[in-house]
Amino acid sequence: MHWFLSSGSPRWSLGTLIAVLLTVPTALQAEQAFDYQMPAIDPETASSVEEKPGWSTERFAVAAANPLATDAGYQVLKAGGTAIDAAVAVQMVLTLVEPQSSGIGGGAFLMHYDGEEVVAYGGRETAPGSVDETLFLDEEGEPLDFMTAVASGLSVGVPGTLRMLERAHDEHGQLPWAELFTPAIRLAEEGFAVSPRLHASLAEEERLRDDPLAGVFYYTEDGEALPVGHELQNPALGAILRDIAEQGSSALHTGAIAEDLVFRVQNHPERPGALTLEDLASYAAQVRDPLCTEWRSYRVCGFPPPSSGHLTIMQMLGMLEQLPVLDSPLANDLPSAEWLHRFLEAARLAFADRNKYIADPEYVEAPGGDWATMLAPGYLELRAERIGEESLGSGSAEPGNPGALDTAWGIQPTQPEAGTSHISIIDEHGNALAMTTTIEQGFGARIMADGGTGMPGGYLLNNELTDFSFTPEDEAGNPIANRVEAGKRPRSSMSPTLVFDRDSGDLVASLGSPGGAAIIHYTAKTLVAMLDWGLDAQAALELPHAVTLGGPVFLETGGFPAATREALSARGHEVSERELVSGLQALQVTEEGLYGGADPRREGVVRGE
Ligand code: GLU
């Protein structure tokens, strides 16, 4: 069923042979704890949307968006590595095999649990030190066209994923940093088969072809996207990863690789950006207290601002909890129209607050001086009173006032977001993590960097700065909390989540998803389905999606019966269908061990023992 097999012989080419010979000295080191085995790939059985069985394991498990990445994490865990060890290996392989979604050129949020304490590690990109709120405005002061801004040097933030992983690895790693790069280096140098999803993303993509490096690396001379199963080597990335393996994150943030990154941003042919060597060198990962919220018999922990994920999810779940209990939230095993109506109304109200209040806390004060005001039961009770039989309607949900405010923030208009990857890992040492990682849009800023190696390939730079509001103020002249400011982190929707039992404190689940602002709906509904409706992780994440950011409602194509759509329309929702391509991964602790689910809408799989 899967296009990945865990053992077998790789296909040998001259390049493969040379690369293997070059890696022999490492492989022979006597003290090496982690001996990576190249997996074989069978692209013939590939399919980008497959049935996923759900996976039961006993001691450890890893869930990631690509089978090669999952396998790298699995091999690290099997060799006795910790969850963070595995996450480093997974992320490096994702940089190579799922370059459209995440990588060393991007940012991430990591929720880590060491058996006692939950810590939130922040690797969100920052705006360069010299930009201001006019970054995405044209000469007339009008916002730039969104995709024009995305595919440019303007949108590139200082990457943070590597520094964040390094910090977390320093604190919770067990295997040596350098060894964790072996899977990605070998796959980069020996080649990996282009997956169906990578092929499809390349085929749909227009702007990446214009990049001088990516245009020749990912496309044939005739301009065709590399076919499924094409064995792709990425020697530039292999060389970059060798440097990072040896020198740590400094290899990306200073020196030749940093100079190349800055050069590419500053020399973008149409819209150069302002990112400097100083911006790169001064980047530091953050260590934050997580936001943990009591809900039902659970304690749900997520990332604080600049992510809007946890606050918005928990506002939605908190409002739903205030409403009279439904006889059955499910109809024929699908969320009923009545439950969907409530869920969507709660989303309208929560997104109204999100769009007004949530931004980088180093620049913006929380309402009432504390983000907890947004989740106070009394406040959510008031908000839930606005949920009636009829929908508030498109664009009509107003933000509330959770605390006394000094500044009357303007409301940020909705902007598109897409891309990203989620990793969930539980190891056998009592650690668990949930990490959501992104370069923002599919293929980020459409700028590839080769680290100055001059070799084919490289890695992609993020466009995370387009997660800021393009307009710095609303029509009434009120500043928008999430406007661009120097050194600031853009607001995110990423929602890596760890769930604990409220009484025992035991770990219950790790989950998250890509999907732009809809990450919030995907994660919220999966939490309800697993924890409230008692579905297993696989069944929970497979339920069809329903999304509104405050305006129209989107139901997943073919997901719900016509009667559900009609019932929602009758309550005043403006309903249409569209593909809603979540990439949920979820691991659950069960009485027998662990159980994992991976989203059939993408290529993710779970492995463990
Ligand atoms: N850049 C988005 C964020 O941080 C995520 C994009 C996506 O998941 O599609 O919220």
Coordinates of C-alpha atoms and ligand atoms in Angstrom, one line a residue:
M1 CA 0.0 0.0 0.0
H2 CA 2.8 2.4 0.7
W3 CA 5.5 3.5 -1.7
F4 CA 8.1 3.0 0.9
L5 CA 9.7 -0.3 2.0
S6 CA 11.8 -0.5 5.1
S7 CA 14.5 -2.7 3.7
G8 CA 15.9 -3.8 0.4
S9 CA 18.8 -3.0 -1.8
P10 CA 19.2 0.5 -3.2
R11 CA 19.8 0.9 -6.9
W12 CA 23.5 1.5 -7.5
S13 CA 24.7 4.2 -9.8
L14 CA 28.2 5.5 -10.2
G15 CA 27.2 8.6 -8.2
T16 CA 25.8 6.4 -5.5
L17 CA 29.0 4.3 -5.3
I18 CA 31.2 7.4 -5.1
A19 CA 29.0 8.9 -2.4
V20 CA 29.0 5.7 -0.4
L21 CA 32.8 5.4 -0.6
L22 CA 33.1 9.0 0.6
T23 CA 30.9 8.3 3.6
V24 CA 32.9 5.1 4.6
P25 CA 35.1 6.8 7.2
T26 CA 32.0 7.9 9.2
A27 CA 30.4 4.5 8.9
L28 CA 33.5 2.8 10.3
Q29 CA 33.8 4.9 13.4
A30 CA 33.7 2.4 16.2
E31 CA 31.8 4.5 18.7
Q32 CA 29.1 5.4 16.3
A33 CA 25.7 4.9 18.0
F34 CA 23.6 5.5 14.9
D35 CA 24.1 3.5 11.8
Y36 CA 21.7 4.7 9.2
Q37 CA 20.4 2.2 6.6
M38 CA 19.4 3.6 3.3
P39 CA 15.8 2.6 2.6
A40 CA 14.6 1.4 -0.8
I41 CA 11.8 3.2 -2.5
D42 CA 9.2 1.8 -4.8
P43 CA 7.6 4.7 -6.5
E44 CA 5.5 2.4 -8.7
T45 CA 2.9 2.0 -5.9
A46 CA 3.0 5.6 -5.1
S47 CA -0.2 7.6 -4.7
S48 CA -0.6 11.0 -3.1
V49 CA -3.9 10.2 -1.5
E50 CA -3.8 6.8 0.1
E51 CA -5.7 4.9 2.7
K52 CA -3.9 4.9 5.9
P53 CA -4.4 2.1 8.3
G54 CA -3.5 3.7 11.6
W55 CA -0.5 2.3 13.4
S56 CA -0.1 0.6 16.8
T57 CA 3.3 0.5 18.5
E58 CA 4.5 -0.4 21.9
R59 CA 7.4 1.9 23.0
F60 CA 8.1 4.7 20.5
A61 CA 6.6 6.2 17.4
V62 CA 7.2 9.0 14.9
A63 CA 4.8 10.6 12.5
A64 CA 5.9 12.8 9.7
A65 CA 4.7 14.0 6.3
N66 CA 7.0 11.8 4.1
P67 CA 7.9 8.2 4.5
L68 CA 11.6 8.8 4.1
A69 CA 11.5 11.4 6.9
T70 CA 9.4 9.2 9.1
D71 CA 12.0 6.4 8.5
A72 CA 14.9 8.6 9.5
G73 CA 13.2 9.4 12.8
Y74 CA 12.3 5.8 13.3
Q75 CA 15.9 4.7 12.8
V76 CA 17.1 7.3 15.3
L77 CA 14.6 6.2 17.9
K78 CA 15.5 2.5 17.3
A79 CA 19.1 3.4 17.9
G80 CA 18.1 4.8 21.3
G81 CA 17.8 8.4 20.3
T82 CA 15.4 10.8 22.0
A83 CA 12.4 12.5 20.5
I84 CA 14.4 15.6 19.8
D85 CA 17.2 13.5 18.2
A86 CA 14.6 12.0 15.9
A87 CA 13.1 15.4 15.1
V88 CA 16.5 16.8 13.9
A89 CA 16.9 13.8 11.5
V90 CA 13.3 14.1 10.3
Q91 CA 13.5 17.9 9.7
M92 CA 16.7 17.5 7.7
V93 CA 15.2 14.8 5.5
L94 CA 12.1 16.9 5.0
T95 CA 14.3 19.8 3.8
L96 CA 15.3 17.5 1.0
V97 CA 12.2 15.4 0.2
E98 CA 9.4 17.8 1.0
P99 CA 11.2 21.1 0.1
Q100 CA 7.9 22.8 -0.7
S101 CA 6.8 22.8 3.0
S102 CA 9.6 23.2 5.4
G103 CA 13.4 23.2 5.9
I104 CA 16.5 24.9 7.2
G105 CA 15.4 28.1 5.3
G106 CA 12.3 28.4 7.4
G107 CA 10.8 28.6 10.9
A108 CA 9.1 26.3 13.4
F109 CA 7.4 25.9 16.8
L110 CA 8.3 22.9 19.0
M111 CA 6.4 21.8 22.1
H112 CA 8.6 19.5 24.1
Y113 CA 7.8 17.3 27.1
D114 CA 10.6 15.6 29.0
G115 CA 8.3 13.5 31.3
E116 CA 8.0 16.4 33.8
E117 CA 7.9 19.7 32.1
V118 CA 6.5 21.1 28.9
V119 CA 8.6 23.7 27.2
A120 CA 7.8 25.7 24.0
Y121 CA 10.8 26.3 21.8
G122 CA 10.3 29.1 19.3
G123 CA 12.1 29.1 15.9
R124 CA 9.8 31.7 14.3
E125 CA 11.4 33.8 11.6
T126 CA 12.1 37.5 12.5
A127 CA 11.8 40.6 10.3
P128 CA 15.2 42.1 9.3
G129 CA 16.4 45.0 11.5
S130 CA 15.9 47.6 8.9
V131 CA 12.3 47.1 7.7
D132 CA 9.2 48.9 8.8
E133 CA 5.5 48.8 8.3
T134 CA 5.8 50.0 4.7
L135 CA 7.5 46.8 3.7
F136 CA 4.6 45.5 1.6
L137 CA 3.2 48.8 0.4
D138 CA 3.8 50.3 -3.1
E139 CA 4.8 53.8 -3.9
E140 CA 1.2 55.0 -3.5
G141 CA 0.9 53.3 -0.1
E142 CA -1.3 50.5 -1.4
P143 CA -0.6 46.9 -0.4
L144 CA 1.3 44.9 -3.0
D145 CA -0.4 42.0 -4.7
F146 CA 0.0 39.1 -2.3
M147 CA 1.8 36.6 -4.6
T148 CA 4.0 39.4 -6.0
A149 CA 5.2 40.0 -2.4
V150 CA 5.5 36.3 -1.6
A151 CA 7.8 35.5 -4.6
S152 CA 10.5 38.1 -3.7
G153 CA 13.3 39.0 -1.4
L154 CA 11.0 41.2 0.6
S155 CA 9.1 38.2 2.2
V156 CA 12.2 36.4 3.5
G157 CA 12.5 36.3 7.3
V158 CA 15.6 35.3 9.3
P159 CA 15.3 31.5 9.4
G160 CA 14.9 30.0 12.9
T161 CA 14.3 26.2 12.6
L162 CA 18.0 25.2 12.9
R163 CA 18.8 27.4 15.9
M164 CA 15.6 26.1 17.6
L165 CA 16.5 22.5 17.0
E166 CA 20.0 23.0 18.2
R167 CA 18.8 24.6 21.4
A168 CA 16.3 21.8 22.1
H169 CA 19.0 19.2 21.2
D170 CA 21.5 20.8 23.6
E171 CA 18.9 20.3 26.3
H172 CA 17.3 17.0 25.4
G173 CA 19.4 15.3 22.8
Q174 CA 21.2 12.0 23.5
L175 CA 22.9 11.1 20.1
P176 CA 25.6 13.4 18.8
W177 CA 24.2 16.3 16.6
A178 CA 26.4 15.4 13.7
E179 CA 25.1 11.8 13.4
L180 CA 21.5 13.0 13.1
F181 CA 22.4 14.5 9.7
T182 CA 23.5 11.2 8.2
P183 CA 20.1 10.2 6.8
A184 CA 19.6 13.6 5.0
I185 CA 23.2 13.7 3.8
R186 CA 23.1 10.2 2.3
L187 CA 19.7 10.7 0.7
A188 CA 20.9 14.0 -0.7
E189 CA 24.1 12.6 -2.1
E190 CA 22.9 9.2 -3.2
G191 CA 19.5 10.3 -4.4
F192 CA 15.8 9.8 -3.4
A193 CA 12.8 9.2 -5.5
V194 CA 10.6 12.3 -6.2
S195 CA 7.3 11.6 -4.4
P196 CA 3.9 12.1 -6.1
R197 CA 3.2 15.1 -3.9
L198 CA 6.5 16.8 -4.7
H199 CA 5.9 16.1 -8.4
A200 CA 2.3 17.5 -8.3
S201 CA 3.4 20.6 -6.3
L202 CA 6.2 21.3 -8.8
A203 CA 3.8 20.8 -11.8
E204 CA 1.3 23.2 -10.4
E205 CA 3.9 25.8 -9.4
E206 CA 4.6 28.7 -11.8
R207 CA 7.0 31.1 -10.1
L208 CA 9.6 28.6 -8.9
R209 CA 10.6 28.1 -12.6
D210 CA 11.9 31.7 -12.6
D211 CA 14.5 31.0 -9.9
P212 CA 17.9 30.4 -11.6
L213 CA 18.7 27.5 -9.3
A214 CA 15.3 25.9 -8.7
G215 CA 14.2 26.3 -12.3
V216 CA 17.0 24.0 -13.6
F217 CA 17.0 21.7 -10.6
Y218 CA 13.4 20.7 -10.3
Y219 CA 12.4 20.9 -14.0
T220 CA 13.5 19.2 -17.2
E221 CA 14.9 21.2 -20.1
D222 CA 11.3 21.2 -21.6
G223 CA 10.0 22.8 -18.4
E224 CA 8.3 19.6 -17.1
A225 CA 8.3 19.0 -13.4
L226 CA 10.6 16.0 -12.5
P227 CA 8.5 12.9 -12.7
V228 CA 7.4 10.7 -9.8
G229 CA 10.2 8.3 -9.0
H230 CA 12.9 10.4 -10.6
E231 CA 16.0 9.7 -8.6
L232 CA 17.1 13.2 -7.5
Q233 CA 20.4 14.0 -5.9
N234 CA 21.0 17.3 -4.2
P235 CA 24.7 17.7 -3.8
A236 CA 24.5 21.4 -2.7
L237 CA 22.2 20.5 0.2
G238 CA 24.4 17.5 1.1
A239 CA 27.4 19.8 1.3
I240 CA 25.5 22.4 3.4
L241 CA 24.2 19.7 5.8
R242 CA 27.8 18.4 6.2
D243 CA 28.9 21.9 7.3
I244 CA 25.9 22.2 9.7
A245 CA 26.5 18.7 11.1
E246 CA 30.1 19.7 11.9
Q247 CA 29.8 23.3 13.0
G248 CA 26.2 23.5 14.2
S249 CA 23.7 26.2 13.3
S250 CA 26.5 28.8 13.0
A251 CA 27.3 27.3 9.6
L252 CA 24.0 28.6 8.3
H253 CA 23.9 31.9 10.3
T254 CA 27.5 33.0 9.6
G255 CA 30.1 32.4 7.0
A256 CA 29.8 31.3 3.4
I257 CA 26.3 29.8 3.6
A258 CA 25.0 33.0 5.3
E259 CA 26.7 35.2 2.7
D260 CA 25.1 33.3 -0.1
L261 CA 21.6 33.5 1.6
V262 CA 21.9 37.3 2.0
F263 CA 23.2 37.7 -1.5
R264 CA 20.2 35.9 -2.9
V265 CA 17.7 38.0 -0.9
Q266 CA 19.4 41.3 -1.6
N267 CA 19.8 40.5 -5.3
H268 CA 16.4 39.3 -6.1
P269 CA 15.9 40.5 -9.7
E270 CA 12.6 42.3 -9.2
R271 CA 12.1 42.8 -5.5
P272 CA 15.2 42.6 -3.4
G273 CA 14.9 42.2 0.4
A274 CA 16.9 43.9 3.2
L275 CA 18.0 40.9 5.2
T276 CA 21.7 41.2 6.3
L277 CA 24.5 39.1 7.7
E278 CA 23.9 40.9 11.0
D279 CA 20.3 39.8 11.0
L280 CA 21.3 36.2 10.5
A281 CA 24.1 36.2 13.0
S282 CA 22.0 37.7 15.8
Y283 CA 19.1 35.3 15.5
A284 CA 18.3 33.4 18.7
A285 CA 15.8 30.7 19.3
Q286 CA 13.3 31.4 22.1
V287 CA 12.4 29.2 25.1
R288 CA 8.9 30.0 26.3
D289 CA 6.4 28.8 28.8
P290 CA 3.7 27.0 26.9
L291 CA 0.0 27.9 27.2
C292 CA -1.8 25.1 29.0
T293 CA -5.5 25.1 29.2
E294 CA -7.8 22.9 31.1
W295 CA -10.6 21.4 28.9
R296 CA -12.9 18.5 29.9
S297 CA -10.6 16.1 31.8
Y298 CA -7.5 17.2 29.9
R299 CA -4.8 19.8 30.0
V300 CA -4.1 21.0 26.5
C301 CA -0.7 22.6 25.9
G302 CA 0.1 24.7 22.9
F303 CA 2.3 27.5 21.6
P304 CA 1.8 31.1 22.9
P305 CA 1.8 34.1 20.6
P306 CA 3.2 34.9 18.1
S307 CA 1.2 31.8 17.2
S308 CA -2.5 32.4 17.3
G309 CA -3.0 28.6 17.2
H310 CA -3.6 27.6 20.8
L311 CA -5.5 30.7 21.8
T312 CA -7.9 30.4 18.9
I313 CA -8.4 26.6 19.2
M314 CA -9.1 26.9 22.9
Q315 CA -11.4 29.9 22.4
M316 CA -13.4 27.7 20.0
L317 CA -13.5 24.7 22.3
G318 CA -14.2 26.9 25.3
M319 CA -17.2 28.5 23.6
L320 CA -18.6 25.1 22.5
E321 CA -18.3 23.9 26.1
Q322 CA -20.6 26.8 27.2
L323 CA -23.5 25.6 24.9
P324 CA -26.2 23.2 25.9
V325 CA -25.2 19.6 25.4
L326 CA -26.2 18.1 22.1
D327 CA -27.9 14.7 22.0
S328 CA -25.5 13.6 19.4
P329 CA -22.8 15.7 17.8
L330 CA -22.5 13.0 15.1
A331 CA -25.0 12.0 12.4
N332 CA -24.1 8.8 10.5
D333 CA -20.6 9.0 11.9
L334 CA -20.0 12.5 10.5
P335 CA -20.2 15.8 12.4
S336 CA -23.9 16.8 12.4
A337 CA -25.2 20.1 10.9
E338 CA -26.0 21.3 14.4
W339 CA -22.5 20.6 15.7
L340 CA -20.9 22.2 12.6
H341 CA -23.0 25.3 13.0
R342 CA -21.8 25.8 16.5
F343 CA -18.2 25.0 15.6
L344 CA -18.3 27.5 12.7
E345 CA -19.9 30.2 14.8
A346 CA -17.3 29.7 17.5
A347 CA -14.6 30.0 14.7
R348 CA -16.1 33.3 13.5
L349 CA -16.0 34.8 17.0
A350 CA -12.5 33.4 17.8
F351 CA -11.1 34.6 14.5
A352 CA -12.5 38.1 15.1
D353 CA -10.5 38.2 18.4
R354 CA -7.4 36.7 16.7
N355 CA -7.4 39.2 13.9
K356 CA -7.5 42.1 16.4
Y357 CA -5.3 41.0 19.3
I358 CA -2.8 38.3 18.5
A359 CA 0.8 39.3 17.4
D360 CA 4.4 39.0 18.7
P361 CA 4.2 39.6 22.4
E362 CA 7.5 41.4 22.4
Y363 CA 5.8 44.2 20.4
V364 CA 2.2 43.9 21.5
E365 CA 0.7 43.7 24.9
A366 CA -1.8 41.0 25.6
P367 CA -5.4 42.2 26.3
G368 CA -5.5 42.9 30.0
G369 CA -1.8 42.3 30.1
D370 CA -2.2 38.5 30.0
W371 CA -3.2 36.1 27.1
A372 CA -5.2 34.1 29.6
T373 CA -7.9 36.9 29.5
M374 CA -8.8 35.6 26.1
L375 CA -9.6 32.1 27.6
A376 CA -11.2 33.2 30.9
P377 CA -14.4 31.1 31.3
G378 CA -16.4 34.2 32.1
Y379 CA -15.3 35.9 28.9
L380 CA -15.9 32.8 26.8
E381 CA -19.4 32.5 28.3
L382 CA -20.2 36.0 27.1
R383 CA -18.8 35.2 23.7
A384 CA -20.8 32.0 23.5
E385 CA -24.0 33.9 24.1
R386 CA -23.6 35.3 20.6
I387 CA -24.0 31.8 19.1
G388 CA -27.7 31.4 18.2
E389 CA -29.8 29.4 15.9
E390 CA -29.0 31.7 12.9
S391 CA -25.4 32.3 11.8
L392 CA -23.9 35.7 12.6
G393 CA -23.2 35.7 8.9
S394 CA -20.2 36.4 6.7
G395 CA -18.0 39.1 8.2
S396 CA -20.4 40.0 11.0
A397 CA -18.7 38.5 14.1
E398 CA -17.1 41.4 16.0
P399 CA -14.2 41.0 18.3
G400 CA -14.9 41.0 22.0
N401 CA -13.0 42.9 24.8
P402 CA -11.3 40.4 27.0
G403 CA -9.3 43.0 29.0
A404 CA -8.8 46.7 29.4
L405 CA -6.7 47.8 26.5
D406 CA -4.4 50.8 26.1
T407 CA -4.4 50.6 22.3
A408 CA -7.5 50.2 20.1
W409 CA -6.1 47.7 17.6
G410 CA -7.4 47.7 14.1
I411 CA -8.5 44.4 12.6
Q412 CA -6.2 42.6 10.2
P413 CA -7.9 41.6 7.0
T414 CA -7.6 37.9 6.0
Q415 CA -4.6 36.9 3.9
P416 CA -3.9 33.5 2.4
E417 CA -1.5 31.1 4.1
A418 CA -0.5 27.6 2.8
G419 CA 2.4 25.0 3.1
T420 CA 4.0 23.6 6.2
S421 CA 4.6 20.2 7.8
H422 CA 3.9 18.6 11.2
I423 CA 6.0 16.1 13.2
S424 CA 4.8 14.2 16.3
I425 CA 7.2 11.9 18.2
I426 CA 7.1 9.9 21.4
D427 CA 10.3 8.1 22.4
E428 CA 11.0 5.3 24.9
H429 CA 12.7 7.6 27.4
G430 CA 9.5 9.4 28.4
N431 CA 9.9 12.4 26.0
A432 CA 7.3 13.6 23.5
L433 CA 7.1 16.4 21.1
A434 CA 4.9 18.2 18.6
M435 CA 6.6 20.3 16.1
T436 CA 5.1 22.3 13.2
T437 CA 7.6 23.6 10.7
T438 CA 7.2 25.8 7.7
I439 CA 8.6 27.9 4.9
E440 CA 5.0 29.5 4.7
Q441 CA 3.7 29.1 1.1
G442 CA 4.4 26.0 -1.0
F443 CA 8.1 26.6 -2.1
G444 CA 8.3 29.7 0.1
A445 CA 9.7 32.8 -1.5
R446 CA 10.6 30.8 -4.6
I447 CA 14.3 31.5 -4.0
M448 CA 16.7 28.6 -3.8
A449 CA 20.1 29.0 -2.1
D450 CA 23.0 26.6 -2.7
G451 CA 25.2 27.8 0.1
G452 CA 27.7 29.2 -2.4
T453 CA 28.7 25.7 -3.3
G454 CA 28.0 26.1 -7.0
M455 CA 26.7 22.6 -7.0
P456 CA 23.2 21.6 -8.2
G457 CA 20.3 22.0 -5.8
G458 CA 20.2 23.6 -2.4
Y459 CA 17.3 24.6 -0.1
L460 CA 14.4 27.1 -0.3
L461 CA 14.0 30.4 1.5
N462 CA 10.8 31.1 3.5
N463 CA 8.3 33.9 2.7
E464 CA 7.2 34.0 6.3
L465 CA 7.0 37.8 6.4
T466 CA 3.9 37.8 4.4
D467 CA 2.2 36.4 7.5
F468 CA 2.4 40.0 8.7
S469 CA -0.5 42.3 7.9
F470 CA 0.3 44.1 4.6
T471 CA -1.6 47.2 5.8
P472 CA -0.3 48.7 9.0
E473 CA -3.6 50.3 10.0
D474 CA -7.3 49.8 9.5
E475 CA -9.6 52.2 7.7
A476 CA -10.2 54.2 10.9
G477 CA -6.4 54.7 11.3
N478 CA -6.0 52.2 14.2
P479 CA -2.7 50.3 14.1
I480 CA -2.9 46.6 13.4
A481 CA -1.2 44.5 16.1
N482 CA 0.4 42.2 13.5
R483 CA 1.9 45.0 11.3
V484 CA 5.5 44.7 10.1
E485 CA 8.1 46.0 12.5
A486 CA 11.9 45.5 12.6
G487 CA 13.0 42.3 14.4
K488 CA 9.3 41.2 15.0
R489 CA 8.0 37.7 14.5
P490 CA 4.9 37.4 12.2
R491 CA 1.7 36.0 13.7
S492 CA 1.3 32.3 13.0
S493 CA -1.6 29.7 12.9
M494 CA 0.7 26.8 13.6
S495 CA -0.7 24.7 16.5
P496 CA 1.7 21.9 17.7
T497 CA -0.3 20.5 20.6
L498 CA 0.4 18.1 23.5
V499 CA -2.5 16.8 25.6
F500 CA -2.2 15.5 29.2
D501 CA -4.6 13.9 31.6
R502 CA -5.7 16.6 34.0
D503 CA -5.6 14.3 37.1
S504 CA -2.6 12.1 36.5
G505 CA -0.6 14.5 34.4
D506 CA 0.1 11.6 32.0
L507 CA 0.7 12.3 28.3
V508 CA -2.4 11.6 26.2
A509 CA -1.6 12.8 22.7
S510 CA 0.7 14.8 20.4
L511 CA -0.8 16.3 17.2
G512 CA -0.8 19.2 14.7
S513 CA -1.2 20.0 11.0
P514 CA -0.2 22.3 8.1
G515 CA -2.9 24.2 6.3
G516 CA -2.6 28.0 6.9
A517 CA -5.2 29.5 9.1
A518 CA -7.3 26.3 8.7
I519 CA -4.7 24.5 10.9
I520 CA -6.8 25.9 13.7
H521 CA -10.0 24.2 12.6
Y522 CA -8.2 20.9 11.6
T523 CA -6.5 20.7 15.0
A524 CA -9.6 21.8 17.0
K525 CA -11.9 19.3 15.3
T526 CA -9.4 16.4 15.7
L527 CA -9.0 17.2 19.4
V528 CA -12.8 17.0 19.8
A529 CA -13.1 13.9 17.8
M530 CA -10.3 12.1 19.8
L531 CA -11.0 13.3 23.2
D532 CA -14.8 14.0 23.3
W533 CA -16.1 11.6 20.7
G534 CA -13.7 8.8 21.5
L535 CA -12.4 8.2 18.0
D536 CA -8.9 6.9 17.5
A537 CA -6.4 9.3 16.0
Q538 CA -6.7 7.9 12.4
A539 CA -10.5 8.0 12.4
A540 CA -10.5 11.5 14.0
L541 CA -8.2 13.1 11.5
E542 CA -10.0 11.5 8.6
L543 CA -13.3 13.2 9.4
P544 CA -14.2 15.8 6.7
H545 CA -13.3 19.4 7.4
A546 CA -15.4 22.5 7.8
V547 CA -13.7 25.9 7.9
T548 CA -14.6 29.6 8.1
L549 CA -12.2 32.5 8.9
G550 CA -15.2 34.7 9.5
G551 CA -16.6 34.9 6.0
P552 CA -17.9 32.1 3.8
V553 CA -17.9 28.5 5.0
F554 CA -15.9 25.9 3.2
L555 CA -16.8 22.2 3.5
E556 CA -14.4 19.6 2.3
T557 CA -15.3 18.5 -1.2
G558 CA -17.5 15.4 -1.1
G559 CA -17.2 15.2 2.7
F560 CA -20.7 15.9 3.9
P561 CA -24.1 14.9 2.6
A562 CA -26.2 17.5 0.7
A563 CA -28.6 17.7 3.7
T564 CA -25.8 19.1 5.9
R565 CA -24.9 21.7 3.4
E566 CA -28.5 22.7 3.0
A567 CA -29.0 22.9 6.8
L568 CA -26.0 25.2 7.2
S569 CA -27.2 27.4 4.3
A570 CA -30.6 27.6 5.9
R571 CA -29.0 29.0 9.1
G572 CA -27.4 31.8 7.1
H573 CA -23.9 30.4 6.3
E574 CA -22.6 31.1 2.8
V575 CA -21.5 27.5 2.0
S576 CA -19.3 26.1 -0.8
E577 CA -17.1 23.1 -1.2
R578 CA -13.3 23.0 -1.7
E579 CA -10.3 20.8 -1.2
L580 CA -9.1 21.2 2.3
V581 CA -5.7 19.6 2.3
S582 CA -4.8 19.1 6.0
G583 CA -1.7 17.1 6.8
L584 CA -2.6 16.1 10.3
Q585 CA -0.4 13.7 12.2
A586 CA -1.4 12.5 15.7
L587 CA 0.0 10.1 18.2
Q588 CA -2.0 8.8 21.2
V589 CA -1.0 7.0 24.3
T590 CA -3.2 4.0 24.7
E591 CA -3.5 1.2 27.3
E592 CA -1.6 -1.1 25.0
G593 CA 1.1 1.4 24.1
L594 CA 0.9 4.0 21.3
Y595 CA -1.4 4.5 18.4
G596 CA -0.7 6.9 15.5
G597 CA -2.6 8.4 12.6
A598 CA -1.4 10.1 9.5
D599 CA -3.5 12.2 7.2
P600 CA -4.6 10.4 4.0
R601 CA -4.8 13.8 2.3
R602 CA -0.9 13.8 2.2
E603 CA 2.0 11.4 2.2
G604 CA 2.6 11.1 5.9
V605 CA 3.1 7.8 7.7
V606 CA 3.8 6.6 11.3
R607 CA 6.5 4.1 12.3
G608 CA 7.6 2.8 15.6
E609 CA 8.1 -0.3 17.7
Ligands
GLU1 N1 2.9 30.4 7.7 C1 1.8 29.8 8.3 C2 1.8 30.0 9.8 O1 2.8 30.1 10.3 C3 1.6 28.4 8.1 C4 1.3 28.1 6.7 C5 0.6 26.8 6.4 O2 0.5 26.0 7.3 O3 0.1 26.6 5.4 O4 0.8 30.1 10.4

